[in-house]
PDB file of C-alpha atoms in Angstrom:
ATOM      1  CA  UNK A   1      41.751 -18.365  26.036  1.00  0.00           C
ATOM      2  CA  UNK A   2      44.019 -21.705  24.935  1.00  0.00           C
ATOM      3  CA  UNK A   3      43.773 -22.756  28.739  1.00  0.00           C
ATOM      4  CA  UNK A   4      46.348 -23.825  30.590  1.00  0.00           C
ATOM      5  CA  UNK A   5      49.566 -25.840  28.654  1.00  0.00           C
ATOM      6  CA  UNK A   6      51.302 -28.006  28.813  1.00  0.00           C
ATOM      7  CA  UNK A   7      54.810 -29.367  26.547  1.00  0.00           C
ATOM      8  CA  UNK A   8      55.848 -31.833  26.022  1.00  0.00           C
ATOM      9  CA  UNK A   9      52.812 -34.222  26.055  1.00  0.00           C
ATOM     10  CA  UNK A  10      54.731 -36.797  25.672  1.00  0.00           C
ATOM     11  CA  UNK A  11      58.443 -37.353  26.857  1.00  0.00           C
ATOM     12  CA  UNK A  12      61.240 -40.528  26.714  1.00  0.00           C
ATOM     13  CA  UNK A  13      64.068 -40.648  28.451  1.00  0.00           C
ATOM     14  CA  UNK A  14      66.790 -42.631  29.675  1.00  0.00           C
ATOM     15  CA  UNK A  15      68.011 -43.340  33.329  1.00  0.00           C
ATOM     16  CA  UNK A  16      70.314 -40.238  34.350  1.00  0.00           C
ATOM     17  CA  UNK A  17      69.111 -37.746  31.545  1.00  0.00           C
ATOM     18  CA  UNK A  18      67.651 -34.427  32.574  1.00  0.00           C
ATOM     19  CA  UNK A  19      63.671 -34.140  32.144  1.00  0.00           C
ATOM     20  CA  UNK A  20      62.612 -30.258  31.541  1.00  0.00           C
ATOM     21  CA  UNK A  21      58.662 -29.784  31.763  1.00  0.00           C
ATOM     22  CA  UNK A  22      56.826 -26.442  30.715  1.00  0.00           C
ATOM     23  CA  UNK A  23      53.742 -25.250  31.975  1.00  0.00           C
ATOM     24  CA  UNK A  24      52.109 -22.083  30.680  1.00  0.00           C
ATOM     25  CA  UNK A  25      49.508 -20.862  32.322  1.00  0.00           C
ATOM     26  CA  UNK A  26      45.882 -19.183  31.483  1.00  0.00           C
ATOM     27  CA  UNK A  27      46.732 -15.421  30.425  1.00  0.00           C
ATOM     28  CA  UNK A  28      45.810 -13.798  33.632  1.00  0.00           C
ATOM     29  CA  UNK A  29      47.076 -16.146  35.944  1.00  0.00           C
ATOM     30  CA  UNK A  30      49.506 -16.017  38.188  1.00  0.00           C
ATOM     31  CA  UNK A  31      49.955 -19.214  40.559  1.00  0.00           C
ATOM     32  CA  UNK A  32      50.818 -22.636  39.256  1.00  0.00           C
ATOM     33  CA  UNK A  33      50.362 -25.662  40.715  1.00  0.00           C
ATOM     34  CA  UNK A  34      52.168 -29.274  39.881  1.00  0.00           C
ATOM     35  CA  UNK A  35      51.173 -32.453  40.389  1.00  0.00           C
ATOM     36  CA  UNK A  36      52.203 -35.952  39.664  1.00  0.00           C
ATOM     37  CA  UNK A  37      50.451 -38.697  39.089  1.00  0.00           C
ATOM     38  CA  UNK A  38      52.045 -42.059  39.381  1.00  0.00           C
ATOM     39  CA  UNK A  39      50.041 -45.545  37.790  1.00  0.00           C
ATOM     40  CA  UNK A  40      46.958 -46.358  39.586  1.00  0.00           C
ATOM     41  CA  UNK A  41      47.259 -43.441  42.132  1.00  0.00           C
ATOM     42  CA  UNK A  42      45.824 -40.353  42.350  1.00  0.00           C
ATOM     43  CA  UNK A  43      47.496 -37.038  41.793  1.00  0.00           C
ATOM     44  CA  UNK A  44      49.694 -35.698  44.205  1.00  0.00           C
ATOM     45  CA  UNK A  45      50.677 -32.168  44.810  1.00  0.00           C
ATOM     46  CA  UNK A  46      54.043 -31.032  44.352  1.00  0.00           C
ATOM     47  CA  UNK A  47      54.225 -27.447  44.310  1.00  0.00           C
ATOM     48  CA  UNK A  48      52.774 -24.466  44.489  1.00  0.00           C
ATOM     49  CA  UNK A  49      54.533 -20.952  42.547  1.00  0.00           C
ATOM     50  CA  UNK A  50      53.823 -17.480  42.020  1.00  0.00           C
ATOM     51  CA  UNK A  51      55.597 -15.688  39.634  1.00  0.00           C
ATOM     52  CA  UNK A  52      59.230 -15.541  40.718  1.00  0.00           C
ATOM     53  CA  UNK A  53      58.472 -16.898  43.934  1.00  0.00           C
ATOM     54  CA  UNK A  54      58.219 -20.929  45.761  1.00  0.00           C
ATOM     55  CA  UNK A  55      55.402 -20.971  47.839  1.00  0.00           C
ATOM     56  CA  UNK A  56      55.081 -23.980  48.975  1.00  0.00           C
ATOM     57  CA  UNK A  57      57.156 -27.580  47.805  1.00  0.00           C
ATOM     58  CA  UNK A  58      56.321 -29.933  50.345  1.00  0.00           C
ATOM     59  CA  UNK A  59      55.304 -32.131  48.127  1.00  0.00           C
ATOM     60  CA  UNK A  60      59.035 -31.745  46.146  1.00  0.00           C
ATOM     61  CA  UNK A  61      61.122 -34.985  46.403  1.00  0.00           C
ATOM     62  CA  UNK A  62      64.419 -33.290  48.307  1.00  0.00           C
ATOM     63  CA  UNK A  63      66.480 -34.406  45.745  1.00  0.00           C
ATOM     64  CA  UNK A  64      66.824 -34.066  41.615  1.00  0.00           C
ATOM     65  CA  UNK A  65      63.641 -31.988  41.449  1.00  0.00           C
ATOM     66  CA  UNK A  66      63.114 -28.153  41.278  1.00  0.00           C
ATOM     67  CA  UNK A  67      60.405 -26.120  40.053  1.00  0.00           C
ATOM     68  CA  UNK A  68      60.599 -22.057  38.891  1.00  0.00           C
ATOM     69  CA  UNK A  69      58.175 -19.756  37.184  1.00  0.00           C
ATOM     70  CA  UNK A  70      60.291 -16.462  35.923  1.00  0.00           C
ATOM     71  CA  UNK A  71      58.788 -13.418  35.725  1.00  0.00           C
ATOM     72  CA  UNK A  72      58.633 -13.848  32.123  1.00  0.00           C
ATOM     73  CA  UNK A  73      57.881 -17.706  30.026  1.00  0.00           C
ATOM     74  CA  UNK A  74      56.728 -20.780  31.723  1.00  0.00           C
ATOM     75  CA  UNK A  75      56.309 -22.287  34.949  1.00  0.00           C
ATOM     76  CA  UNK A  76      59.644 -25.247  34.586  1.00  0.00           C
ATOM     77  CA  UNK A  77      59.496 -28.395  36.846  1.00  0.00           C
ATOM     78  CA  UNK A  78      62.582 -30.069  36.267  1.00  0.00           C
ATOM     79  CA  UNK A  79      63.655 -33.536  36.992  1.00  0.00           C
ATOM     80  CA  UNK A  80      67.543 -34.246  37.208  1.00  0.00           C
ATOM     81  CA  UNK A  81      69.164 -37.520  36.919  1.00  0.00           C
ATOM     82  CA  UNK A  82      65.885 -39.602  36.104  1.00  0.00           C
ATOM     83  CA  UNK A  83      65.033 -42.789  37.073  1.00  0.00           C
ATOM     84  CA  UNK A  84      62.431 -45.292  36.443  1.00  0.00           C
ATOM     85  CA  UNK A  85      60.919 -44.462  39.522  1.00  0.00           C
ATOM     86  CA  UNK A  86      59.887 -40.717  38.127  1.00  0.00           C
ATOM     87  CA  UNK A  87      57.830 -42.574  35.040  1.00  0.00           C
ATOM     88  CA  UNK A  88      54.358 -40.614  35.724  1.00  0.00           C
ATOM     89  CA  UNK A  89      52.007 -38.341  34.458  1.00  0.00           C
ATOM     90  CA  UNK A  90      52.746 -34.415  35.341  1.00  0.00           C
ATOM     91  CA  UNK A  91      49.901 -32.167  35.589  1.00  0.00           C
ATOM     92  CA  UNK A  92      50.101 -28.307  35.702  1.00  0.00           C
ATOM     93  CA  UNK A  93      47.321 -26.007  37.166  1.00  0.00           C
ATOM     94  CA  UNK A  94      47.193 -22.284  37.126  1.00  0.00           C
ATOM     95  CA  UNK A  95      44.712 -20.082  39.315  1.00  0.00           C
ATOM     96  CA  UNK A  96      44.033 -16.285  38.479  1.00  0.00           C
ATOM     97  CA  UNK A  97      44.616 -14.570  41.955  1.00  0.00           C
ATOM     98  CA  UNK A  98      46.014 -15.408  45.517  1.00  0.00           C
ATOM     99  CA  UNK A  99      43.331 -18.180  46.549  1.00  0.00           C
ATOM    100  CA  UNK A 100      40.483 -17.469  48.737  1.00  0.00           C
ATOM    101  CA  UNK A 101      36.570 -18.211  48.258  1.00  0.00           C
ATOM    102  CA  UNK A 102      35.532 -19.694  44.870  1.00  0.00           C
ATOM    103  CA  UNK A 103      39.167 -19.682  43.821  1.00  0.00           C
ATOM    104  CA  UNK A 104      39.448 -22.698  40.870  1.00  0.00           C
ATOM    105  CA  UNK A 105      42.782 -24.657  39.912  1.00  0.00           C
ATOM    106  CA  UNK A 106      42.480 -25.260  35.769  1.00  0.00           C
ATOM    107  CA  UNK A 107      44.313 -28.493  34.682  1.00  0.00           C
ATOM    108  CA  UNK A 108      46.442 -28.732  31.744  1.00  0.00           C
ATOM    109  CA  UNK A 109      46.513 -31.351  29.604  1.00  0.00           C
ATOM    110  CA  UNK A 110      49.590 -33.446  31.228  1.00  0.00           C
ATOM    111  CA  UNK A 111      53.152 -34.312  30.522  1.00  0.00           C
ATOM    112  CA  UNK A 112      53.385 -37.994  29.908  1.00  0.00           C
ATOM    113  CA  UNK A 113      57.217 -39.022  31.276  1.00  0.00           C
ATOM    114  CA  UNK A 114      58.496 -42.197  30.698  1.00  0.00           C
ATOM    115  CA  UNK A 115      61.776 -43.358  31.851  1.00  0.00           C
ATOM    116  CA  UNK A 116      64.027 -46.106  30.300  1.00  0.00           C
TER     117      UNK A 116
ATOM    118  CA  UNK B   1      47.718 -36.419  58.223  1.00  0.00           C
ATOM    119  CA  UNK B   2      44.908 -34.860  55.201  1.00  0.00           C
ATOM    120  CA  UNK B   3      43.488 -37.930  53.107  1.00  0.00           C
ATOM    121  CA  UNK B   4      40.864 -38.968  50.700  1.00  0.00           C
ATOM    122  CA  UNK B   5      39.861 -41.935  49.997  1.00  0.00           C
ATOM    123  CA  UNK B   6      37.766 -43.063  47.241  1.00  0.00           C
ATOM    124  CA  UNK B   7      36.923 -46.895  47.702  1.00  0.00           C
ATOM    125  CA  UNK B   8      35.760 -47.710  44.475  1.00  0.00           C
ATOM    126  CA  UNK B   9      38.395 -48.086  41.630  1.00  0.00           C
ATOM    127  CA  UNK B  10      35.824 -49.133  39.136  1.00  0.00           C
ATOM    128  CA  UNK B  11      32.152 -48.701  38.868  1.00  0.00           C
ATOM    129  CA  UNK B  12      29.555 -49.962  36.746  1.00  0.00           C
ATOM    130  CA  UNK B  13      26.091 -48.842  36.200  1.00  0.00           C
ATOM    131  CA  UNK B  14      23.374 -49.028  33.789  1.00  0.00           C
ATOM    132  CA  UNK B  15      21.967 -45.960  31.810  1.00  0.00           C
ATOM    133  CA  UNK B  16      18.695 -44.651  33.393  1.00  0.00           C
ATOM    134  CA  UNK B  17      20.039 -46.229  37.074  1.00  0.00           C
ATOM    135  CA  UNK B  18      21.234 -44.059  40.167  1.00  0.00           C
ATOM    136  CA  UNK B  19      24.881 -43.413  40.700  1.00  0.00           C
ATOM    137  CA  UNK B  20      26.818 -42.806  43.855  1.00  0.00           C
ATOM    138  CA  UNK B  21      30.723 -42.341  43.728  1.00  0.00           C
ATOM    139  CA  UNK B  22      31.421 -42.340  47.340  1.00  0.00           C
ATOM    140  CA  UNK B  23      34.410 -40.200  48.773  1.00  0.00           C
ATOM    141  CA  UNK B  24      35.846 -39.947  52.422  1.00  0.00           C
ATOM    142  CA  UNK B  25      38.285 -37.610  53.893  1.00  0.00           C
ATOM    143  CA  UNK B  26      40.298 -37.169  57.314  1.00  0.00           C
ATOM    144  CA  UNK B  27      41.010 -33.571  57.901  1.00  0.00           C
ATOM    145  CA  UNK B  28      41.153 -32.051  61.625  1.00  0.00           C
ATOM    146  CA  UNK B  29      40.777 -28.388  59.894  1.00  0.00           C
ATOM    147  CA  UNK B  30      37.525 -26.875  57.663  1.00  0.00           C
ATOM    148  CA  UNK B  31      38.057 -28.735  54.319  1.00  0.00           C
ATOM    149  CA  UNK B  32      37.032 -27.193  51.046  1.00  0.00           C
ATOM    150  CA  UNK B  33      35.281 -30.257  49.550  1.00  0.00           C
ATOM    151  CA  UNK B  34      35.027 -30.848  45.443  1.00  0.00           C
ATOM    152  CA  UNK B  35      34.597 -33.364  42.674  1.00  0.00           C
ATOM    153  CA  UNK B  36      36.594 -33.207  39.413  1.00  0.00           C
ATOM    154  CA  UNK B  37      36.238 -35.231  36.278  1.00  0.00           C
ATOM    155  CA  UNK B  38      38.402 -36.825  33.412  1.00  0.00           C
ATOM    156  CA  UNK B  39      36.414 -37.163  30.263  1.00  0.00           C
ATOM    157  CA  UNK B  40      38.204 -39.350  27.635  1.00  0.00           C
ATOM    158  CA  UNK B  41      41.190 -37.949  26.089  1.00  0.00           C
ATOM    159  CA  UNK B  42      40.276 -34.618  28.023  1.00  0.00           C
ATOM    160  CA  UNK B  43      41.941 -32.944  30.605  1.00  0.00           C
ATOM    161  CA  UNK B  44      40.759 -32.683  34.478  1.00  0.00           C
ATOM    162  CA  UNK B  45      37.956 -29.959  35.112  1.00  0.00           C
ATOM    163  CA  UNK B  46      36.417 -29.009  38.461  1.00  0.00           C
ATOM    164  CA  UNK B  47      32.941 -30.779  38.160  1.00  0.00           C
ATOM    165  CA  UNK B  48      31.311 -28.762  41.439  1.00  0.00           C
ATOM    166  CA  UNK B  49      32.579 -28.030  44.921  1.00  0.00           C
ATOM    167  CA  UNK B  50      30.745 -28.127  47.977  1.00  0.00           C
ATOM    168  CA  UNK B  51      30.697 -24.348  48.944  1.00  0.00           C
ATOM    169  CA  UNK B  52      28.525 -23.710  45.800  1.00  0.00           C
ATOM    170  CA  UNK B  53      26.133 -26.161  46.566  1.00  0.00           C
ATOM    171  CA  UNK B  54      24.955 -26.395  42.885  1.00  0.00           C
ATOM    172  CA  UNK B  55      23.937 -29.257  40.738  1.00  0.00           C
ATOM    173  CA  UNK B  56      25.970 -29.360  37.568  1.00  0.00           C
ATOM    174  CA  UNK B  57      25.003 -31.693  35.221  1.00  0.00           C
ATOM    175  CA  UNK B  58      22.480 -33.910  37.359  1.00  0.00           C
ATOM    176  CA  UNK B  59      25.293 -34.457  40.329  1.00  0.00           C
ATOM    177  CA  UNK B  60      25.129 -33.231  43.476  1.00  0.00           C
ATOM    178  CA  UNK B  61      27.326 -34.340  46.458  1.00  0.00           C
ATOM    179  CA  UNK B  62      26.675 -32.839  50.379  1.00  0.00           C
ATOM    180  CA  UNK B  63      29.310 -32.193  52.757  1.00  0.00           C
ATOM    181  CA  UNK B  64      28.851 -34.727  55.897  1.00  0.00           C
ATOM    182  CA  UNK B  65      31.149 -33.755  58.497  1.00  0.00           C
ATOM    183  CA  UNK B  66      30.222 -36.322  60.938  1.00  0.00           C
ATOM    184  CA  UNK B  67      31.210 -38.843  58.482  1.00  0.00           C
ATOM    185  CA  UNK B  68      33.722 -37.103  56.965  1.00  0.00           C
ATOM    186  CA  UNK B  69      32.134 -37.883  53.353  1.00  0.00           C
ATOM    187  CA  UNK B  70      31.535 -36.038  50.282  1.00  0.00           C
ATOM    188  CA  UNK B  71      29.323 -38.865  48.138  1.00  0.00           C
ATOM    189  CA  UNK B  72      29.026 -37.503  44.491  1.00  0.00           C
ATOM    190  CA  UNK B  73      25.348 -38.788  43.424  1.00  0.00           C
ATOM    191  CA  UNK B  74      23.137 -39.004  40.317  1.00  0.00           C
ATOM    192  CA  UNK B  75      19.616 -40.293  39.861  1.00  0.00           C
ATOM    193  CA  UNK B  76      19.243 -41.310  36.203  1.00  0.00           C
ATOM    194  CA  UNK B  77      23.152 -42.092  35.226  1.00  0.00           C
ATOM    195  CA  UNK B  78      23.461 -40.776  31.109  1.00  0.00           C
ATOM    196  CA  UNK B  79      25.914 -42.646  28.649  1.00  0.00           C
ATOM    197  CA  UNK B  80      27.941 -38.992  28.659  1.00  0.00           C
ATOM    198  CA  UNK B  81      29.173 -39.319  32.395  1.00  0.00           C
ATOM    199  CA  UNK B  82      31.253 -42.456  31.721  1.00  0.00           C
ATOM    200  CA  UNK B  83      34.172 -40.783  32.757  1.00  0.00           C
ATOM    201  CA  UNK B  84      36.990 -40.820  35.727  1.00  0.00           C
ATOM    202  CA  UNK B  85      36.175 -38.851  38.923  1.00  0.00           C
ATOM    203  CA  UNK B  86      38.456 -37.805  41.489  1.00  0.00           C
ATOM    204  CA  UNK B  87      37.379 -36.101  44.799  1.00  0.00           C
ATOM    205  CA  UNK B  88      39.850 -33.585  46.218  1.00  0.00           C
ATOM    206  CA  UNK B  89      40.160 -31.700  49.577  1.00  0.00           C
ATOM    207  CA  UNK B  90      41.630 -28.235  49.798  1.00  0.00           C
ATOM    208  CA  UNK B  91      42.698 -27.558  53.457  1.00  0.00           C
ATOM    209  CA  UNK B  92      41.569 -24.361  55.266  1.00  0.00           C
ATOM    210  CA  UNK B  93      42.898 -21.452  52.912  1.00  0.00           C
ATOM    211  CA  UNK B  94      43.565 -19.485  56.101  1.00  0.00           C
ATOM    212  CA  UNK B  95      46.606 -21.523  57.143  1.00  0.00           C
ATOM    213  CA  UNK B  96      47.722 -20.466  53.976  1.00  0.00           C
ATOM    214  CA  UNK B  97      47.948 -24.328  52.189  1.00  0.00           C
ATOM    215  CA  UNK B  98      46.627 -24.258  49.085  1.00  0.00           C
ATOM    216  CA  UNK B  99      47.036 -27.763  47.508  1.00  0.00           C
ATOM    217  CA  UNK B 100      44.750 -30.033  46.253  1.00  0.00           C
ATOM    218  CA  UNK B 101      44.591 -33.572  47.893  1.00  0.00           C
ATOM    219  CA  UNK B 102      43.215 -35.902  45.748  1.00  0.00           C
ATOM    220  CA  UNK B 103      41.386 -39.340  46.051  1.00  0.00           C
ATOM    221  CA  UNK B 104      42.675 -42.115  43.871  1.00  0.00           C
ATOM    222  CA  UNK B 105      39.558 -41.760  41.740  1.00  0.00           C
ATOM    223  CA  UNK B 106      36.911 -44.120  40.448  1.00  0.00           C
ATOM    224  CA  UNK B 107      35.914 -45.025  36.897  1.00  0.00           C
ATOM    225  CA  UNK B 108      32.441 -44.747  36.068  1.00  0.00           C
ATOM    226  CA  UNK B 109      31.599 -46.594  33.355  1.00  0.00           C
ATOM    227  CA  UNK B 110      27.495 -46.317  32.224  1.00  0.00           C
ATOM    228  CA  UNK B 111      26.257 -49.200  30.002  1.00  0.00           C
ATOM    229  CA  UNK B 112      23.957 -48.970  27.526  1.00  0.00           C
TER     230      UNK B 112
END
């Protein structure tokens, strides 16, 4: 099993350019998790999918992001319009069943955005 | 609101000595305690959580709800465990939340 990933690893772009992120999760799994990780913080939930379906975005700026996972290919958090501000590191997780006891979120390797 | 709070950005210790990596958290539910860990040019994996009450690789960390603190401790710190650790909270999976909140994590750096 690859574990969970994650492309790009690395991606530039410019103010107002459209940042697509792909997460594919462990074969078996079914919920995805996204995160973001700004300098010197910690990471900070974003969302939570299950195939086809939002669970929960709270963590979703209102406006310029959106996240999906189709029934078929990856999990996509998109970012519209960038700005500087959204320069961060993205982090996927993937879980293999609707949580409860003993339930683990594995990490993928991170998208590294930078914004110019 | 849910927080964790890690008050060490950076900490130094020598091989052989005891660690501690101390971690706080404000939660009015039944938190779902854990410890995760960023070896160099790895990605994040769960290190233990405090359900399983397990050792995994010399650390061990207890749950103390009267002060709210999940301390992540070693007795002999190895070379291998330089590293960054982050502790996260998982509020109570029967509200139905399911997100990780994570500390801003410390660096533990072991000298030789």
């Amino acid at each position: 099993n690859a574990g969970v990933m994650q492309n790009p690893r690395h991606l530039v772009r410019r103010r107002g350019q459209e940042a697509r992120l792909r997460c594919s999760p462990m074969k078996g799994h079914s919920h995805v998790y996204w995160y973001r990780q700004l300098p010197e913080e910690g990471l900070k939930f974003m969302v939570y999918l299950q195939k086809e379906n939002i669970i929960d975005e709270s963590g979703m700026p209102k406006e310029r992001f959106s996240a999906e996972f189709p029934k078929e290919g990856p999990s996509i958090l998109r970012i519209q319009q960038v700005v500087r501000g959204d320069s961060a590191a993205y982090f996927c997780a993937s879980s293999p069943r609707a949580p409860g006891v003993q339930e683990t979120q594995y990490f993928g390797p991170g998208t590294r955005l930078l914004v110019l | 609101a849910q927080r964790v709070t890690q008050p060490e950005k950076l900490l130094s210790v020598f091989k052989g000595a005891p660690v501690e990596l101390k971690c706080n958290y404000s939660y009015s539910g039944s938190p779902e305690l854990f410890w995760y860990v960023q070896y160099s040019r790895q990605r994040l994996q769960l290190l233990l959580r405090h359900i399983s009450r397990e050792s995994i690789k010399g650390f061990t960390a207890d749950l103390n709800k009267g002060e709210t603190s999940f301390h992540l401790k070693k007795p002999f710190a190895q070379e291998e465990d330089s590293a960054m650790y982050y502790c996260a909270l998982m509020m109570d999976r029967r509200q139905g939340a399911q997100k990780l909140v994570f500390g801003q994590g410390t660096r533990l750096t072991i000298n030789p």
